[in-house]
């Protein structure tokens, strides 16, 4: 015997099911951290990672601009082994005033090294000494590097970075929105963009993070968070007000988490710790605790 449900009931069931599929709660983002001041956490790489894990961190990111740091990466990788702790990414500063062929060769070594830990490659694009860089030079570099990184099993992520007021040391991509024309023109499936709170505040985007996140949603990777003052936008040089522990600063850093939730981002968030060497010895602990509070407040 057939059972025929009233049309109104069928529509109501369909509507409820659609709503249930669309509505998702805030994400408990894993928190990683930059390795700028890990000496306070332990005497070697293994003890540092052990301490980070005990606090609750899910991973780290690091600077590989100096080839000597490849040995540090290897030590991190050995300490992590097959564990759950992640080496999320490493960044390399590329200077367009220097020989790009030499830097490309080094990036190829970095890509191979990062593959072992399934880490992403960040690039900060600079030009020093007042030299001029054409748009097409940046496009060619990013296109080539994205292709080589893909072949090496590594995602390439643009790291937007504020320049400051030094005309002899200019960052070529200063904010997430600055990166959009390049990823659109190149059209690679292996080229992404980071959303760094400190650099977005300096770019004047502290109150429009939702809009910025929406624009870069298809390419969003490795956002970073930190404490900051509202007037850091006026801090022309340095990061005293622009990068602080999460427990400090009068800017509401949870706006970043709201923006990430608004676009359905589910990856890790990275704690930015540049220049915090003189902060309290436990700032990794207190910032982690504040991050957990922010997650609950979402």
PDB file of C-alpha atoms in Angstrom:
ATOM      1  CA  UNK A   1       0.000   0.000   0.000  1.00  0.00           C
ATOM      2  CA  UNK A   2       1.376   3.443  -0.979  1.00  0.00           C
ATOM      3  CA  UNK A   3       1.599   6.157   1.656  1.00  0.00           C
ATOM      4  CA  UNK A   4       1.185   9.647   0.217  1.00  0.00           C
ATOM      5  CA  UNK A   5       2.465  12.461   2.402  1.00  0.00           C
ATOM      6  CA  UNK A   6       0.874  15.897   2.168  1.00  0.00           C
ATOM      7  CA  UNK A   7       2.869  18.331   0.029  1.00  0.00           C
ATOM      8  CA  UNK A   8       3.204  20.802   2.898  1.00  0.00           C
ATOM      9  CA  UNK A   9       4.775  18.138   5.098  1.00  0.00           C
ATOM     10  CA  UNK A  10       7.235  17.141   2.379  1.00  0.00           C
ATOM     11  CA  UNK A  11       8.258  20.763   1.884  1.00  0.00           C
ATOM     12  CA  UNK A  12       8.768  21.271   5.601  1.00  0.00           C
ATOM     13  CA  UNK A  13      10.956  18.173   5.870  1.00  0.00           C
ATOM     14  CA  UNK A  14      13.016  19.312   2.864  1.00  0.00           C
ATOM     15  CA  UNK A  15      13.420  22.813   4.295  1.00  0.00           C
ATOM     16  CA  UNK A  16      14.546  21.553   7.704  1.00  0.00           C
ATOM     17  CA  UNK A  17      17.054  19.155   6.132  1.00  0.00           C
ATOM     18  CA  UNK A  18      18.536  21.965   4.013  1.00  0.00           C
ATOM     19  CA  UNK A  19      18.859  24.235   7.031  1.00  0.00           C
ATOM     20  CA  UNK A  20      20.572  21.465   9.001  1.00  0.00           C
ATOM     21  CA  UNK A  21      23.067  20.979   6.187  1.00  0.00           C
ATOM     22  CA  UNK A  22      23.834  24.682   5.836  1.00  0.00           C
ATOM     23  CA  UNK A  23      24.193  25.629   9.493  1.00  0.00           C
ATOM     24  CA  UNK A  24      27.595  24.852  10.983  1.00  0.00           C
ATOM     25  CA  UNK A  25      29.066  25.968  14.259  1.00  0.00           C
ATOM     26  CA  UNK A  26      32.376  27.730  14.884  1.00  0.00           C
ATOM     27  CA  UNK A  27      35.505  25.683  14.277  1.00  0.00           C
ATOM     28  CA  UNK A  28      37.969  24.779  17.026  1.00  0.00           C
ATOM     29  CA  UNK A  29      40.964  25.791  14.961  1.00  0.00           C
ATOM     30  CA  UNK A  30      44.256  24.045  15.787  1.00  0.00           C
ATOM     31  CA  UNK A  31      46.823  26.606  16.928  1.00  0.00           C
ATOM     32  CA  UNK A  32      50.385  26.652  15.662  1.00  0.00           C
ATOM     33  CA  UNK A  33      53.102  29.183  16.409  1.00  0.00           C
ATOM     34  CA  UNK A  34      56.130  30.826  14.824  1.00  0.00           C
ATOM     35  CA  UNK A  35      59.458  29.567  16.188  1.00  0.00           C
ATOM     36  CA  UNK A  36      60.979  33.032  16.704  1.00  0.00           C
ATOM     37  CA  UNK A  37      61.712  32.630  20.420  1.00  0.00           C
ATOM     38  CA  UNK A  38      61.656  28.921  21.173  1.00  0.00           C
ATOM     39  CA  UNK A  39      64.787  29.024  23.357  1.00  0.00           C
ATOM     40  CA  UNK A  40      62.539  29.769  26.328  1.00  0.00           C
ATOM     41  CA  UNK A  41      60.673  26.512  25.688  1.00  0.00           C
ATOM     42  CA  UNK A  42      63.621  24.137  25.775  1.00  0.00           C
ATOM     43  CA  UNK A  43      67.303  23.667  25.046  1.00  0.00           C
ATOM     44  CA  UNK A  44      66.842  21.759  21.793  1.00  0.00           C
ATOM     45  CA  UNK A  45      64.250  21.124  19.095  1.00  0.00           C
ATOM     46  CA  UNK A  46      62.874  17.952  20.667  1.00  0.00           C
ATOM     47  CA  UNK A  47      62.313  19.537  24.082  1.00  0.00           C
ATOM     48  CA  UNK A  48      60.768  22.616  22.486  1.00  0.00           C
ATOM     49  CA  UNK A  49      58.229  20.535  20.590  1.00  0.00           C
ATOM     50  CA  UNK A  50      57.489  18.493  23.701  1.00  0.00           C
ATOM     51  CA  UNK A  51      56.741  21.695  25.623  1.00  0.00           C
ATOM     52  CA  UNK A  52      54.538  23.057  22.839  1.00  0.00           C
ATOM     53  CA  UNK A  53      52.574  19.812  22.763  1.00  0.00           C
ATOM     54  CA  UNK A  54      52.114  19.939  26.531  1.00  0.00           C
ATOM     55  CA  UNK A  55      50.630  23.434  26.213  1.00  0.00           C
ATOM     56  CA  UNK A  56      48.273  22.293  23.464  1.00  0.00           C
ATOM     57  CA  UNK A  57      49.822  23.616  20.252  1.00  0.00           C
ATOM     58  CA  UNK A  58      49.252  21.560  17.133  1.00  0.00           C
ATOM     59  CA  UNK A  59      52.310  22.644  15.199  1.00  0.00           C
ATOM     60  CA  UNK A  60      54.877  25.274  14.277  1.00  0.00           C
ATOM     61  CA  UNK A  61      56.061  27.393  11.363  1.00  0.00           C
ATOM     62  CA  UNK A  62      59.568  28.664  10.747  1.00  0.00           C
ATOM     63  CA  UNK A  63      61.886  30.865   8.697  1.00  0.00           C
ATOM     64  CA  UNK A  64      64.001  29.069   6.087  1.00  0.00           C
ATOM     65  CA  UNK A  65      65.426  32.136   4.344  1.00  0.00           C
ATOM     66  CA  UNK A  66      68.874  31.238   5.685  1.00  0.00           C
ATOM     67  CA  UNK A  67      70.038  27.874   4.254  1.00  0.00           C
ATOM     68  CA  UNK A  68      71.549  27.045   7.649  1.00  0.00           C
ATOM     69  CA  UNK A  69      68.006  26.680   8.991  1.00  0.00           C
ATOM     70  CA  UNK A  70      67.471  23.580   6.853  1.00  0.00           C
ATOM     71  CA  UNK A  71      69.329  21.704   9.595  1.00  0.00           C
ATOM     72  CA  UNK A  72      66.871  23.087  12.146  1.00  0.00           C
ATOM     73  CA  UNK A  73      63.998  21.852   9.987  1.00  0.00           C
ATOM     74  CA  UNK A  74      65.570  18.403   9.871  1.00  0.00           C
ATOM     75  CA  UNK A  75      65.813  18.375  13.660  1.00  0.00           C
ATOM     76  CA  UNK A  76      62.167  19.384  13.968  1.00  0.00           C
ATOM     77  CA  UNK A  77      61.179  16.665  11.520  1.00  0.00           C
ATOM     78  CA  UNK A  78      63.165  14.072  13.455  1.00  0.00           C
ATOM     79  CA  UNK A  79      61.571  15.179  16.727  1.00  0.00           C
ATOM     80  CA  UNK A  80      58.059  15.039  15.268  1.00  0.00           C
ATOM     81  CA  UNK A  81      58.498  11.676  13.573  1.00  0.00           C
ATOM     82  CA  UNK A  82      55.103  10.096  12.949  1.00  0.00           C
ATOM     83  CA  UNK A  83      53.465  12.041  15.770  1.00  0.00           C
ATOM     84  CA  UNK A  84      50.462  14.336  15.563  1.00  0.00           C
ATOM     85  CA  UNK A  85      52.483  17.558  15.883  1.00  0.00           C
ATOM     86  CA  UNK A  86      52.780  19.429  12.574  1.00  0.00           C
ATOM     87  CA  UNK A  87      55.377  21.542  10.839  1.00  0.00           C
ATOM     88  CA  UNK A  88      52.737  23.561   9.041  1.00  0.00           C
ATOM     89  CA  UNK A  89      54.970  25.726   6.878  1.00  0.00           C
ATOM     90  CA  UNK A  90      58.242  27.545   6.392  1.00  0.00           C
ATOM     91  CA  UNK A  91      58.765  30.915   4.783  1.00  0.00           C
ATOM     92  CA  UNK A  92      61.504  32.181   2.516  1.00  0.00           C
ATOM     93  CA  UNK A  93      62.093  35.862   1.755  1.00  0.00           C
ATOM     94  CA  UNK A  94      62.744  36.310  -1.965  1.00  0.00           C
ATOM     95  CA  UNK A  95      64.656  39.454  -2.943  1.00  0.00           C
ATOM     96  CA  UNK A  96      64.009  40.555  -6.524  1.00  0.00           C
ATOM     97  CA  UNK A  97      67.130  42.741  -6.385  1.00  0.00           C
ATOM     98  CA  UNK A  98      69.242  39.571  -6.275  1.00  0.00           C
ATOM     99  CA  UNK A  99      69.785  36.729  -8.727  1.00  0.00           C
ATOM    100  CA  UNK A 100      66.437  34.914  -8.976  1.00  0.00           C
ATOM    101  CA  UNK A 101      68.018  31.847 -10.582  1.00  0.00           C
ATOM    102  CA  UNK A 102      70.116  31.285  -7.459  1.00  0.00           C
ATOM    103  CA  UNK A 103      67.080  31.792  -5.238  1.00  0.00           C
ATOM    104  CA  UNK A 104      65.000  29.426  -7.393  1.00  0.00           C
ATOM    105  CA  UNK A 105      67.629  26.724  -6.951  1.00  0.00           C
ATOM    106  CA  UNK A 106      67.474  27.181  -3.194  1.00  0.00           C
ATOM    107  CA  UNK A 107      63.670  27.106  -3.215  1.00  0.00           C
ATOM    108  CA  UNK A 108      63.843  23.743  -4.987  1.00  0.00           C
ATOM    109  CA  UNK A 109      65.919  22.419  -2.071  1.00  0.00           C
ATOM    110  CA  UNK A 110      63.401  23.854   0.389  1.00  0.00           C
ATOM    111  CA  UNK A 111      60.508  22.233  -1.472  1.00  0.00           C
ATOM    112  CA  UNK A 112      62.168  18.834  -1.280  1.00  0.00           C
ATOM    113  CA  UNK A 113      62.912  19.315   2.419  1.00  0.00           C
ATOM    114  CA  UNK A 114      59.347  20.375   3.238  1.00  0.00           C
ATOM    115  CA  UNK A 115      57.863  17.394   1.433  1.00  0.00           C
ATOM    116  CA  UNK A 116      58.991  15.059   4.231  1.00  0.00           C
ATOM    117  CA  UNK A 117      56.735  16.803   6.756  1.00  0.00           C
ATOM    118  CA  UNK A 118      53.987  17.720   4.245  1.00  0.00           C
ATOM    119  CA  UNK A 119      54.668  21.369   5.023  1.00  0.00           C
ATOM    120  CA  UNK A 120      53.628  24.357   2.946  1.00  0.00           C
ATOM    121  CA  UNK A 121      56.035  26.872   1.425  1.00  0.00           C
ATOM    122  CA  UNK A 122      55.422  30.556   2.180  1.00  0.00           C
ATOM    123  CA  UNK A 123      57.127  33.235   0.094  1.00  0.00           C
ATOM    124  CA  UNK A 124      57.582  36.878   1.083  1.00  0.00           C
ATOM    125  CA  UNK A 125      58.434  38.943  -1.991  1.00  0.00           C
ATOM    126  CA  UNK A 126      60.738  41.928  -1.446  1.00  0.00           C
ATOM    127  CA  UNK A 127      62.953  44.230  -3.427  1.00  0.00           C
ATOM    128  CA  UNK A 128      65.830  46.108  -1.835  1.00  0.00           C
ATOM    129  CA  UNK A 129      68.164  48.909  -2.866  1.00  0.00           C
ATOM    130  CA  UNK A 130      65.452  50.940  -4.587  1.00  0.00           C
ATOM    131  CA  UNK A 131      65.236  48.690  -7.628  1.00  0.00           C
ATOM    132  CA  UNK A 132      62.050  48.448  -9.699  1.00  0.00           C
ATOM    133  CA  UNK A 133      60.130  45.201 -10.217  1.00  0.00           C
ATOM    134  CA  UNK A 134      57.641  44.797 -13.044  1.00  0.00           C
ATOM    135  CA  UNK A 135      54.292  43.052 -12.580  1.00  0.00           C
ATOM    136  CA  UNK A 136      55.251  40.421 -15.131  1.00  0.00           C
ATOM    137  CA  UNK A 137      58.382  39.510 -13.170  1.00  0.00           C
ATOM    138  CA  UNK A 138      56.268  38.685 -10.133  1.00  0.00           C
ATOM    139  CA  UNK A 139      53.798  36.697 -12.237  1.00  0.00           C
ATOM    140  CA  UNK A 140      56.571  34.668 -13.863  1.00  0.00           C
ATOM    141  CA  UNK A 141      58.215  33.940 -10.522  1.00  0.00           C
ATOM    142  CA  UNK A 142      54.995  32.834  -8.814  1.00  0.00           C
ATOM    143  CA  UNK A 143      53.848  30.762 -11.792  1.00  0.00           C
ATOM    144  CA  UNK A 144      57.156  28.915 -12.017  1.00  0.00           C
ATOM    145  CA  UNK A 145      57.474  28.365  -8.272  1.00  0.00           C
ATOM    146  CA  UNK A 146      53.881  27.142  -7.946  1.00  0.00           C
ATOM    147  CA  UNK A 147      54.503  24.634 -10.733  1.00  0.00           C
ATOM    148  CA  UNK A 148      57.741  23.356  -9.205  1.00  0.00           C
ATOM    149  CA  UNK A 149      56.225  23.217  -5.731  1.00  0.00           C
ATOM    150  CA  UNK A 150      53.315  21.159  -7.040  1.00  0.00           C
ATOM    151  CA  UNK A 151      55.711  18.734  -8.697  1.00  0.00           C
ATOM    152  CA  UNK A 152      57.462  18.463  -5.333  1.00  0.00           C
ATOM    153  CA  UNK A 153      54.227  17.820  -3.432  1.00  0.00           C
ATOM    154  CA  UNK A 154      54.173  21.174  -1.628  1.00  0.00           C
ATOM    155  CA  UNK A 155      51.604  23.974  -1.648  1.00  0.00           C
ATOM    156  CA  UNK A 156      52.909  27.471  -2.404  1.00  0.00           C
ATOM    157  CA  UNK A 157      51.385  30.226  -0.287  1.00  0.00           C
ATOM    158  CA  UNK A 158      51.883  33.964  -0.768  1.00  0.00           C
ATOM    159  CA  UNK A 159      52.845  35.631   2.520  1.00  0.00           C
ATOM    160  CA  UNK A 160      51.641  39.267   2.351  1.00  0.00           C
ATOM    161  CA  UNK A 161      53.943  41.510   4.379  1.00  0.00           C
ATOM    162  CA  UNK A 162      53.757  45.211   5.281  1.00  0.00           C
ATOM    163  CA  UNK A 163      56.740  47.244   4.063  1.00  0.00           C
ATOM    164  CA  UNK A 164      57.105  50.056   6.564  1.00  0.00           C
ATOM    165  CA  UNK A 165      58.596  53.380   5.522  1.00  0.00           C
ATOM    166  CA  UNK A 166      61.953  52.194   4.201  1.00  0.00           C
ATOM    167  CA  UNK A 167      62.050  52.933   0.440  1.00  0.00           C
ATOM    168  CA  UNK A 168      65.060  50.649   0.094  1.00  0.00           C
ATOM    169  CA  UNK A 169      63.254  47.578   1.434  1.00  0.00           C
ATOM    170  CA  UNK A 170      59.838  47.189  -0.185  1.00  0.00           C
ATOM    171  CA  UNK A 171      57.449  44.247   0.070  1.00  0.00           C
ATOM    172  CA  UNK A 172      55.804  43.642  -3.290  1.00  0.00           C
ATOM    173  CA  UNK A 173      52.594  42.134  -1.850  1.00  0.00           C
ATOM    174  CA  UNK A 174      51.601  43.873   1.381  1.00  0.00           C
ATOM    175  CA  UNK A 175      48.079  42.586   2.042  1.00  0.00           C
ATOM    176  CA  UNK A 176      45.909  39.614   1.137  1.00  0.00           C
ATOM    177  CA  UNK A 177      43.971  41.681  -1.393  1.00  0.00           C
ATOM    178  CA  UNK A 178      47.231  42.706  -3.090  1.00  0.00           C
ATOM    179  CA  UNK A 179      47.784  39.022  -3.897  1.00  0.00           C
ATOM    180  CA  UNK A 180      44.444  38.451  -5.625  1.00  0.00           C
ATOM    181  CA  UNK A 181      45.367  39.829  -9.086  1.00  0.00           C
ATOM    182  CA  UNK A 182      48.370  37.522  -9.202  1.00  0.00           C
ATOM    183  CA  UNK A 183      46.558  34.303  -8.265  1.00  0.00           C
ATOM    184  CA  UNK A 184      43.736  35.165 -10.652  1.00  0.00           C
ATOM    185  CA  UNK A 185      46.097  35.865 -13.541  1.00  0.00           C
ATOM    186  CA  UNK A 186      48.237  32.796 -12.940  1.00  0.00           C
ATOM    187  CA  UNK A 187      45.283  30.464 -12.413  1.00  0.00           C
ATOM    188  CA  UNK A 188      47.309  27.765 -10.665  1.00  0.00           C
ATOM    189  CA  UNK A 189      45.665  25.184  -8.430  1.00  0.00           C
ATOM    190  CA  UNK A 190      48.792  25.291  -6.271  1.00  0.00           C
ATOM    191  CA  UNK A 191      48.994  28.986  -5.386  1.00  0.00           C
ATOM    192  CA  UNK A 192      47.345  30.289  -2.216  1.00  0.00           C
ATOM    193  CA  UNK A 193      47.159  33.366   0.034  1.00  0.00           C
ATOM    194  CA  UNK A 194      47.650  33.870   3.771  1.00  0.00           C
ATOM    195  CA  UNK A 195      45.653  36.261   5.938  1.00  0.00           C
ATOM    196  CA  UNK A 196      47.951  37.750   8.590  1.00  0.00           C
ATOM    197  CA  UNK A 197      46.167  39.868  11.183  1.00  0.00           C
ATOM    198  CA  UNK A 198      49.188  42.071  11.902  1.00  0.00           C
ATOM    199  CA  UNK A 199      49.777  42.909   8.249  1.00  0.00           C
ATOM    200  CA  UNK A 200      46.078  43.453   7.536  1.00  0.00           C
ATOM    201  CA  UNK A 201      45.859  45.916  10.433  1.00  0.00           C
ATOM    202  CA  UNK A 202      48.860  47.818   9.057  1.00  0.00           C
ATOM    203  CA  UNK A 203      47.115  47.863   5.659  1.00  0.00           C
ATOM    204  CA  UNK A 204      44.054  49.474   7.260  1.00  0.00           C
ATOM    205  CA  UNK A 205      41.901  46.347   7.096  1.00  0.00           C
ATOM    206  CA  UNK A 206      41.418  45.679  10.793  1.00  0.00           C
ATOM    207  CA  UNK A 207      37.682  46.409  10.618  1.00  0.00           C
ATOM    208  CA  UNK A 208      36.962  44.638   7.329  1.00  0.00           C
ATOM    209  CA  UNK A 209      38.437  41.183   7.842  1.00  0.00           C
ATOM    210  CA  UNK A 210      35.157  39.482   6.883  1.00  0.00           C
ATOM    211  CA  UNK A 211      35.263  41.200   3.502  1.00  0.00           C
ATOM    212  CA  UNK A 212      38.921  40.365   2.933  1.00  0.00           C
ATOM    213  CA  UNK A 213      38.409  36.724   3.944  1.00  0.00           C
ATOM    214  CA  UNK A 214      35.456  36.440   1.562  1.00  0.00           C
ATOM    215  CA  UNK A 215      37.545  37.769  -1.321  1.00  0.00           C
ATOM    216  CA  UNK A 216      40.377  35.276  -0.787  1.00  0.00           C
ATOM    217  CA  UNK A 217      38.202  32.339   0.306  1.00  0.00           C
ATOM    218  CA  UNK A 218      39.206  30.044  -2.605  1.00  0.00           C
ATOM    219  CA  UNK A 219      42.888  30.471  -1.776  1.00  0.00           C
ATOM    220  CA  UNK A 220      42.917  30.967   2.013  1.00  0.00           C
ATOM    221  CA  UNK A 221      45.713  29.186   3.870  1.00  0.00           C
ATOM    222  CA  UNK A 222      47.624  29.625   7.140  1.00  0.00           C
ATOM    223  CA  UNK A 223      46.040  32.715   8.738  1.00  0.00           C
ATOM    224  CA  UNK A 224      47.953  34.182  11.671  1.00  0.00           C
ATOM    225  CA  UNK A 225      46.784  35.922  14.829  1.00  0.00           C
ATOM    226  CA  UNK A 226      48.329  38.050  17.587  1.00  0.00           C
ATOM    227  CA  UNK A 227      47.502  40.760  20.053  1.00  0.00           C
ATOM    228  CA  UNK A 228      47.550  44.306  18.703  1.00  0.00           C
ATOM    229  CA  UNK A 229      46.590  47.881  19.467  1.00  0.00           C
ATOM    230  CA  UNK A 230      43.934  49.578  17.369  1.00  0.00           C
ATOM    231  CA  UNK A 231      46.336  52.387  16.485  1.00  0.00           C
ATOM    232  CA  UNK A 232      48.942  49.937  15.159  1.00  0.00           C
ATOM    233  CA  UNK A 233      47.678  51.050  11.759  1.00  0.00           C
ATOM    234  CA  UNK A 234      49.580  54.280  12.437  1.00  0.00           C
ATOM    235  CA  UNK A 235      52.785  52.508  13.507  1.00  0.00           C
ATOM    236  CA  UNK A 236      54.897  53.319  10.468  1.00  0.00           C
ATOM    237  CA  UNK A 237      58.018  51.484  11.599  1.00  0.00           C
ATOM    238  CA  UNK A 238      58.401  48.456  13.862  1.00  0.00           C
ATOM    239  CA  UNK A 239      55.892  46.122  15.505  1.00  0.00           C
ATOM    240  CA  UNK A 240      55.724  47.134  19.173  1.00  0.00           C
ATOM    241  CA  UNK A 241      51.998  47.879  18.896  1.00  0.00           C
ATOM    242  CA  UNK A 242      51.265  45.650  15.915  1.00  0.00           C
ATOM    243  CA  UNK A 243      52.447  42.305  17.336  1.00  0.00           C
ATOM    244  CA  UNK A 244      51.810  41.514  20.998  1.00  0.00           C
ATOM    245  CA  UNK A 245      50.823  38.416  22.980  1.00  0.00           C
ATOM    246  CA  UNK A 246      47.129  37.581  22.581  1.00  0.00           C
ATOM    247  CA  UNK A 247      46.498  38.713  26.146  1.00  0.00           C
ATOM    248  CA  UNK A 248      47.603  42.252  25.302  1.00  0.00           C
ATOM    249  CA  UNK A 249      46.475  45.075  23.024  1.00  0.00           C
ATOM    250  CA  UNK A 250      43.127  46.850  22.747  1.00  0.00           C
ATOM    251  CA  UNK A 251      42.272  45.522  19.276  1.00  0.00           C
ATOM    252  CA  UNK A 252      39.778  42.626  19.344  1.00  0.00           C
ATOM    253  CA  UNK A 253      41.837  39.878  17.715  1.00  0.00           C
ATOM    254  CA  UNK A 254      38.860  37.506  17.795  1.00  0.00           C
ATOM    255  CA  UNK A 255      37.623  39.386  14.706  1.00  0.00           C
ATOM    256  CA  UNK A 256      40.025  37.203  12.750  1.00  0.00           C
ATOM    257  CA  UNK A 257      38.352  34.029  14.018  1.00  0.00           C
ATOM    258  CA  UNK A 258      34.935  35.437  13.164  1.00  0.00           C
ATOM    259  CA  UNK A 259      36.152  36.171   9.642  1.00  0.00           C
ATOM    260  CA  UNK A 260      37.541  32.655   9.266  1.00  0.00           C
ATOM    261  CA  UNK A 261      34.285  31.133  10.487  1.00  0.00           C
ATOM    262  CA  UNK A 262      32.318  33.325   8.089  1.00  0.00           C
ATOM    263  CA  UNK A 263      34.003  31.671   5.092  1.00  0.00           C
ATOM    264  CA  UNK A 264      34.096  28.131   6.460  1.00  0.00           C
ATOM    265  CA  UNK A 265      37.858  27.942   6.963  1.00  0.00           C
ATOM    266  CA  UNK A 266      38.823  24.795   8.888  1.00  0.00           C
ATOM    267  CA  UNK A 267      42.620  24.709   8.911  1.00  0.00           C
ATOM    268  CA  UNK A 268      45.175  25.782  11.508  1.00  0.00           C
ATOM    269  CA  UNK A 269      45.678  29.314  12.796  1.00  0.00           C
ATOM    270  CA  UNK A 270      49.232  30.457  13.537  1.00  0.00           C
ATOM    271  CA  UNK A 271      50.230  32.570  16.547  1.00  0.00           C
ATOM    272  CA  UNK A 272      52.530  35.386  15.417  1.00  0.00           C
ATOM    273  CA  UNK A 273      55.344  36.044  17.892  1.00  0.00           C
ATOM    274  CA  UNK A 274      57.759  38.319  16.031  1.00  0.00           C
ATOM    275  CA  UNK A 275      59.704  40.584  18.397  1.00  0.00           C
ATOM    276  CA  UNK A 276      58.323  39.080  21.620  1.00  0.00           C
ATOM    277  CA  UNK A 277      61.660  37.889  22.996  1.00  0.00           C
ATOM    278  CA  UNK A 278      61.392  40.328  25.911  1.00  0.00           C
ATOM    279  CA  UNK A 279      57.824  39.376  26.834  1.00  0.00           C
ATOM    280  CA  UNK A 280      56.949  37.223  29.844  1.00  0.00           C
ATOM    281  CA  UNK A 281      58.528  33.775  29.783  1.00  0.00           C
ATOM    282  CA  UNK A 282      55.108  32.116  29.659  1.00  0.00           C
ATOM    283  CA  UNK A 283      53.619  34.137  26.789  1.00  0.00           C
ATOM    284  CA  UNK A 284      53.178  31.009  24.665  1.00  0.00           C
ATOM    285  CA  UNK A 285      51.075  29.555  27.480  1.00  0.00           C
ATOM    286  CA  UNK A 286      48.957  32.636  28.145  1.00  0.00           C
ATOM    287  CA  UNK A 287      48.359  33.299  24.449  1.00  0.00           C
ATOM    288  CA  UNK A 288      47.261  29.698  23.963  1.00  0.00           C
ATOM    289  CA  UNK A 289      44.813  30.009  26.863  1.00  0.00           C
ATOM    290  CA  UNK A 290      43.441  33.269  25.451  1.00  0.00           C
ATOM    291  CA  UNK A 291      43.010  31.626  22.050  1.00  0.00           C
ATOM    292  CA  UNK A 292      40.914  28.883  23.619  1.00  0.00           C
ATOM    293  CA  UNK A 293      38.759  31.530  25.293  1.00  0.00           C
ATOM    294  CA  UNK A 294      38.273  33.232  21.922  1.00  0.00           C
ATOM    295  CA  UNK A 295      37.138  29.954  20.380  1.00  0.00           C
ATOM    296  CA  UNK A 296      34.501  29.549  23.081  1.00  0.00           C
ATOM    297  CA  UNK A 297      33.315  33.119  22.519  1.00  0.00           C
ATOM    298  CA  UNK A 298      32.602  32.533  18.817  1.00  0.00           C
TER     299      UNK A 298
END
